[in-house]
């Protein structure tokens, strides 16, 4: 199998990106603590498909310190990539993923800008 590479998408500035709402009983409960801004790709449950999606995220209330657990929470927040292919809400989760946090990791401060996923 061969999949042709695409150039990286350009992320719009965070202030130009629409916010993803927290919707009780539809979006995961913990996401109410994280602000997500959609930059590119189709929205979840739009039925439009696609192979890219991304944007910005940050905690709504900045923690005093930024630990590995905070990184894991942010990584786990972004919707699974198949959701834009669906036309309505369904129970969904990524089946599996792996994350390596190399130590010592660079110091991160709450509110660091310039990071997008």
mmCIF file of N, CA, C and O in Angstrom, residues 44-101:
data_model
loop_
_atom_site.group_PDB
_atom_site.id
_atom_site.type_symbol
_atom_site.label_atom_id
_atom_site.label_comp_id
_atom_site.label_asym_id
_atom_site.label_seq_id
_atom_site.Cartn_x
_atom_site.Cartn_y
_atom_site.Cartn_z
ATOM 1 N N UNK A 44 -16.494 17.115 13.874
ATOM 2 C CA UNK A 44 -17.059 15.802 14.195
ATOM 3 C C UNK A 44 -18.558 15.756 13.867
ATOM 4 O O UNK A 44 -19.258 16.760 14.020
ATOM 5 N N UNK A 45 -19.000 14.606 13.404
ATOM 6 C CA UNK A 45 -20.405 14.331 13.092
ATOM 7 C C UNK A 45 -20.956 15.193 11.967
ATOM 8 O O UNK A 45 -22.155 15.355 11.834
ATOM 9 N N UNK A 46 -20.078 15.737 11.125
ATOM 10 C CA UNK A 46 -20.527 16.552 9.988
ATOM 11 C C UNK A 46 -20.846 15.698 8.772
ATOM 12 O O UNK A 46 -21.471 16.179 7.830
ATOM 13 N N UNK A 47 -20.399 14.438 8.755
ATOM 14 C CA UNK A 47 -20.628 13.556 7.613
ATOM 15 C C UNK A 47 -19.804 13.920 6.395
ATOM 16 O O UNK A 47 -20.059 13.454 5.299
ATOM 17 N N UNK A 48 -18.769 14.743 6.566
ATOM 18 C CA UNK A 48 -17.983 15.220 5.433
ATOM 19 C C UNK A 48 -16.659 14.496 5.256
ATOM 20 O O UNK A 48 -15.971 14.705 4.269
ATOM 21 N N UNK A 49 -16.273 13.672 6.213
ATOM 22 C CA UNK A 49 -15.043 12.884 6.082
ATOM 23 C C UNK A 49 -13.793 13.729 6.078
ATOM 24 O O UNK A 49 -13.748 14.826 6.616
ATOM 25 N N UNK A 50 -12.775 13.196 5.419
ATOM 26 C CA UNK A 50 -11.486 13.883 5.344
ATOM 27 C C UNK A 50 -10.423 13.113 6.097
ATOM 28 O O UNK A 50 -10.711 12.182 6.842
ATOM 29 N N UNK A 51 -9.181 13.519 5.859
ATOM 30 C CA UNK A 51 -8.087 12.816 6.519
ATOM 31 C C UNK A 51 -7.235 13.717 7.400
ATOM 32 O O UNK A 51 -6.161 13.348 7.829
ATOM 33 N N UNK A 52 -7.695 14.909 7.657
ATOM 34 C CA UNK A 52 -6.958 15.796 8.551
ATOM 35 C C UNK A 52 -7.921 16.569 9.428
ATOM 36 O O UNK A 52 -9.066 16.816 9.061
ATOM 37 N N UNK A 53 -7.457 16.879 10.597
ATOM 38 C CA UNK A 53 -8.214 17.705 11.527
ATOM 39 C C UNK A 53 -7.240 18.225 12.574
ATOM 40 O O UNK A 53 -6.249 17.578 12.880
ATOM 41 N N UNK A 54 -7.500 19.408 13.066
ATOM 42 C CA UNK A 54 -6.598 19.936 14.071
ATOM 43 C C UNK A 54 -7.020 21.290 14.574
ATOM 44 O O UNK A 54 -7.920 21.917 14.030
ATOM 45 N N UNK A 55 -6.362 21.725 15.597
ATOM 46 C CA UNK A 55 -6.657 23.017 16.179
ATOM 47 C C UNK A 55 -5.849 23.254 17.440
ATOM 48 O O UNK A 55 -4.774 22.686 17.621
ATOM 49 N N UNK A 56 -6.391 24.081 18.292
ATOM 50 C CA UNK A 56 -5.717 24.526 19.499
ATOM 51 C C UNK A 56 -6.489 24.062 20.726
ATOM 52 O O UNK A 56 -7.699 23.907 20.677
ATOM 53 N N UNK A 57 -5.796 23.871 21.828
ATOM 54 C CA UNK A 57 -6.470 23.545 23.079
ATOM 55 C C UNK A 57 -5.643 24.045 24.256
ATOM 56 O O UNK A 57 -4.433 24.207 24.161
ATOM 57 N N UNK A 58 -6.365 24.315 25.335
ATOM 58 C CA UNK A 58 -5.719 24.708 26.585
ATOM 59 C C UNK A 58 -6.717 24.479 27.713
ATOM 60 O O UNK A 58 -7.918 24.380 27.477
ATOM 61 N N UNK A 59 -6.203 24.394 28.937
ATOM 62 C CA UNK A 59 -7.090 24.268 30.080
ATOM 63 C C UNK A 59 -7.825 25.585 30.280
ATOM 64 O O UNK A 59 -7.246 26.657 30.110
ATOM 65 N N UNK A 60 -9.106 25.493 30.621
ATOM 66 C CA UNK A 60 -9.884 26.714 30.876
ATOM 67 C C UNK A 60 -9.337 27.456 32.096
ATOM 68 O O UNK A 60 -9.327 28.680 32.124
ATOM 69 N N UNK A 61 -8.916 26.725 33.106
ATOM 70 C CA UNK A 61 -8.272 27.307 34.275
ATOM 71 C C UNK A 61 -6.850 26.761 34.318
ATOM 72 O O UNK A 61 -6.648 25.555 34.388
ATOM 73 N N UNK A 62 -5.878 27.639 34.258
ATOM 74 C CA UNK A 62 -4.480 27.213 34.216
ATOM 75 C C UNK A 62 -4.062 26.575 35.535
ATOM 76 O O UNK A 62 -4.238 27.175 36.594
ATOM 77 N N UNK A 63 -3.517 25.356 35.465
ATOM 78 C CA UNK A 63 -2.987 24.748 36.693
ATOM 79 C C UNK A 63 -1.736 25.495 37.146
ATOM 80 O O UNK A 63 -1.061 26.137 36.343
ATOM 81 N N UNK A 64 -1.429 25.407 38.438
ATOM 82 C CA UNK A 64 -0.242 26.083 38.963
ATOM 83 C C UNK A 64 1.032 25.494 38.374
ATOM 84 O O UNK A 64 1.982 26.207 38.088
ATOM 85 N N UNK A 65 1.068 24.182 38.236
ATOM 86 C CA UNK A 65 2.201 23.509 37.611
ATOM 87 C C UNK A 65 1.665 22.652 36.477
ATOM 88 O O UNK A 65 0.494 22.284 36.463
ATOM 89 N N UNK A 66 2.520 22.348 35.540
ATOM 90 C CA UNK A 66 2.121 21.595 34.357
ATOM 91 C C UNK A 66 2.865 20.267 34.378
ATOM 92 O O UNK A 66 4.066 20.226 34.149
ATOM 93 N N UNK A 67 2.150 19.178 34.667
ATOM 94 C CA UNK A 67 2.770 17.868 34.840
ATOM 95 C C UNK A 67 2.537 16.981 33.610
ATOM 96 O O UNK A 67 1.817 17.346 32.685
ATOM 97 N N UNK A 68 3.109 15.786 33.651
ATOM 98 C CA UNK A 68 2.872 14.805 32.589
ATOM 99 C C UNK A 68 1.381 14.470 32.492
ATOM 100 O O UNK A 68 0.853 14.250 31.406
ATOM 101 N N UNK A 69 0.690 14.432 33.626
ATOM 102 C CA UNK A 69 -0.750 14.144 33.620
ATOM 103 C C UNK A 69 -1.517 15.199 32.817
ATOM 104 O O UNK A 69 -2.490 14.866 32.125
ATOM 105 N N UNK A 70 -1.089 16.444 32.877
ATOM 106 C CA UNK A 70 -1.739 17.493 32.091
ATOM 107 C C UNK A 70 -1.524 17.260 30.591
ATOM 108 O O UNK A 70 -2.431 17.469 29.786
ATOM 109 N N UNK A 71 -0.321 16.825 30.228
ATOM 110 C CA UNK A 71 -0.037 16.528 28.824
ATOM 111 C C UNK A 71 -0.932 15.387 28.345
ATOM 112 O O UNK A 71 -1.544 15.463 27.267
ATOM 113 N N UNK A 72 -1.052 14.337 29.136
ATOM 114 C CA UNK A 72 -1.902 13.201 28.774
ATOM 115 C C UNK A 72 -3.359 13.651 28.621
ATOM 116 O O UNK A 72 -4.046 13.261 27.675
ATOM 117 N N UNK A 73 -3.844 14.493 29.521
ATOM 118 C CA UNK A 73 -5.218 14.986 29.421
ATOM 119 C C UNK A 73 -5.436 15.742 28.112
ATOM 120 O O UNK A 73 -6.444 15.542 27.433
ATOM 121 N N UNK A 74 -4.488 16.600 27.732
ATOM 122 C CA UNK A 74 -4.635 17.346 26.482
ATOM 123 C C UNK A 74 -4.580 16.425 25.268
ATOM 124 O O UNK A 74 -5.367 16.569 24.334
ATOM 125 N N UNK A 75 -3.668 15.466 25.275
ATOM 126 C CA UNK A 75 -3.555 14.529 24.148
ATOM 127 C C UNK A 75 -4.842 13.731 23.989
ATOM 128 O O UNK A 75 -5.299 13.473 22.877
ATOM 129 N N UNK A 76 -5.455 13.346 25.100
ATOM 130 C CA UNK A 76 -6.659 12.524 25.062
ATOM 131 C C UNK A 76 -7.917 13.331 24.750
ATOM 132 O O UNK A 76 -8.978 12.769 24.528
ATOM 133 N N UNK A 77 -7.819 14.637 24.736
ATOM 134 C CA UNK A 77 -8.985 15.493 24.537
ATOM 135 C C UNK A 77 -9.459 15.555 23.095
ATOM 136 O O UNK A 77 -10.650 15.520 22.825
ATOM 137 N N UNK A 78 -8.532 15.654 22.152
ATOM 138 C CA UNK A 78 -8.922 15.893 20.766
ATOM 139 C C UNK A 78 -9.786 14.746 20.250
ATOM 140 O O UNK A 78 -9.500 13.593 20.507
ATOM 141 N N UNK A 79 -10.867 15.045 19.517
ATOM 142 C CA UNK A 79 -11.764 13.987 19.025
ATOM 143 C C UNK A 79 -11.042 12.990 18.112
ATOM 144 O O UNK A 79 -10.089 13.344 17.426
ATOM 145 N N UNK A 80 -11.510 11.763 18.110
ATOM 146 C CA UNK A 80 -10.935 10.748 17.249
ATOM 147 C C UNK A 80 -11.164 11.103 15.781
ATOM 148 O O UNK A 80 -12.185 11.691 15.422
ATOM 149 N N UNK A 81 -10.226 10.775 14.941
ATOM 150 C CA UNK A 81 -10.211 11.237 13.545
ATOM 151 C C UNK A 81 -11.340 10.691 12.683
ATOM 152 O O UNK A 81 -11.599 11.226 11.613
ATOM 153 N N UNK A 82 -12.046 9.653 13.104
ATOM 154 C CA UNK A 82 -13.138 9.125 12.272
ATOM 155 C C UNK A 82 -14.435 9.908 12.450
ATOM 156 O O UNK A 82 -15.352 9.772 11.640
ATOM 157 N N UNK A 83 -14.551 10.723 13.476
ATOM 158 C CA UNK A 83 -15.821 11.401 13.752
ATOM 159 C C UNK A 83 -16.310 12.315 12.631
ATOM 160 O O UNK A 83 -17.521 12.413 12.429
ATOM 161 N N UNK A 84 -15.463 12.993 11.855
ATOM 162 C CA UNK A 84 -15.985 13.789 10.750
ATOM 163 C C UNK A 84 -16.669 12.941 9.657
ATOM 164 O O UNK A 84 -17.437 13.462 8.852
ATOM 165 N N UNK A 85 -16.417 11.650 9.638
ATOM 166 C CA UNK A 85 -17.051 10.775 8.651
ATOM 167 C C UNK A 85 -18.489 10.433 9.039
ATOM 168 O O UNK A 85 -19.259 9.991 8.194
ATOM 169 N N UNK A 86 -18.854 10.623 10.283
ATOM 170 C CA UNK A 86 -20.175 10.256 10.782
ATOM 171 C C UNK A 86 -21.117 11.449 10.736
ATOM 172 O O UNK A 86 -20.692 12.591 10.861
ATOM 173 N N UNK A 87 -22.399 11.173 10.575
ATOM 174 C CA UNK A 87 -23.361 12.267 10.434
ATOM 175 C C UNK A 87 -24.143 12.561 11.711
ATOM 176 O O UNK A 87 -25.009 13.427 11.705
ATOM 177 N N UNK A 88 -23.857 11.860 12.792
ATOM 178 C CA UNK A 88 -24.532 12.135 14.055
ATOM 179 C C UNK A 88 -23.743 11.563 15.212
ATOM 180 O O UNK A 88 -22.889 10.697 15.022
ATOM 181 N N UNK A 89 -24.040 12.038 16.439
ATOM 182 C CA UNK A 89 -23.310 11.566 17.613
ATOM 183 C C UNK A 89 -23.458 10.057 17.843
ATOM 184 O O UNK A 89 -24.544 9.503 17.682
ATOM 185 N N UNK A 90 -22.351 9.431 18.181
ATOM 186 C CA UNK A 90 -22.299 8.015 18.532
ATOM 187 C C UNK A 90 -21.232 7.859 19.619
ATOM 188 O O UNK A 90 -20.345 8.695 19.728
ATOM 189 N N UNK A 91 -21.319 6.794 20.424
ATOM 190 C CA UNK A 91 -20.221 6.545 21.354
ATOM 191 C C UNK A 91 -18.956 6.293 20.549
ATOM 192 O O UNK A 91 -18.964 5.516 19.596
ATOM 193 N N UNK A 92 -17.883 6.967 20.879
ATOM 194 C CA UNK A 92 -16.655 6.824 20.089
ATOM 195 C C UNK A 92 -15.430 7.015 20.965
ATOM 196 O O UNK A 92 -15.464 7.750 21.943
ATOM 197 N N UNK A 93 -14.388 6.339 20.566
ATOM 198 C CA UNK A 93 -13.104 6.480 21.230
ATOM 199 C C UNK A 93 -12.045 5.995 20.265
ATOM 200 O O UNK A 93 -12.316 5.161 19.400
ATOM 201 N N UNK A 94 -10.839 6.537 20.401
ATOM 202 C CA UNK A 94 -9.757 5.954 19.628
ATOM 203 C C UNK A 94 -9.480 4.590 20.246
ATOM 204 O O UNK A 94 -9.568 4.409 21.456
ATOM 205 N N UNK A 95 -9.186 3.603 19.425
ATOM 206 C CA UNK A 95 -8.980 2.254 19.937
ATOM 207 C C UNK A 95 -7.738 2.157 20.796
ATOM 208 O O UNK A 95 -7.736 1.548 21.847
ATOM 209 N N UNK A 96 -6.670 2.759 20.319
ATOM 210 C CA UNK A 96 -5.435 2.752 21.097
ATOM 211 C C UNK A 96 -4.528 3.859 20.588
ATOM 212 O O UNK A 96 -4.651 4.303 19.453
ATOM 213 N N UNK A 97 -3.650 4.287 21.431
ATOM 214 C CA UNK A 97 -2.640 5.248 21.043
ATOM 215 C C UNK A 97 -1.476 5.105 21.992
ATOM 216 O O UNK A 97 -1.602 4.526 23.070
ATOM 217 N N UNK A 98 -0.372 5.589 21.576
ATOM 218 C CA UNK A 98 0.831 5.520 22.390
ATOM 219 C C UNK A 98 1.422 6.917 22.497
ATOM 220 O O UNK A 98 1.378 7.689 21.548
ATOM 221 N N UNK A 99 1.955 7.226 23.647
ATOM 222 C CA UNK A 99 2.543 8.532 23.893
ATOM 223 C C UNK A 99 3.843 8.331 24.666
ATOM 224 O O UNK A 99 3.851 7.664 25.705
ATOM 225 N N UNK A 100 4.900 8.857 24.145
ATOM 226 C CA UNK A 100 6.183 8.821 24.838
ATOM 227 C C UNK A 100 6.491 10.225 25.327
ATOM 228 O O UNK A 100 6.510 11.172 24.539
ATOM 229 N N UNK A 101 6.708 10.355 26.607
ATOM 230 C CA UNK A 101 7.125 11.632 27.187
ATOM 231 C C UNK A 101 8.587 11.443 27.603
ATOM 232 O O UNK A 101 8.882 10.679 28.512
#
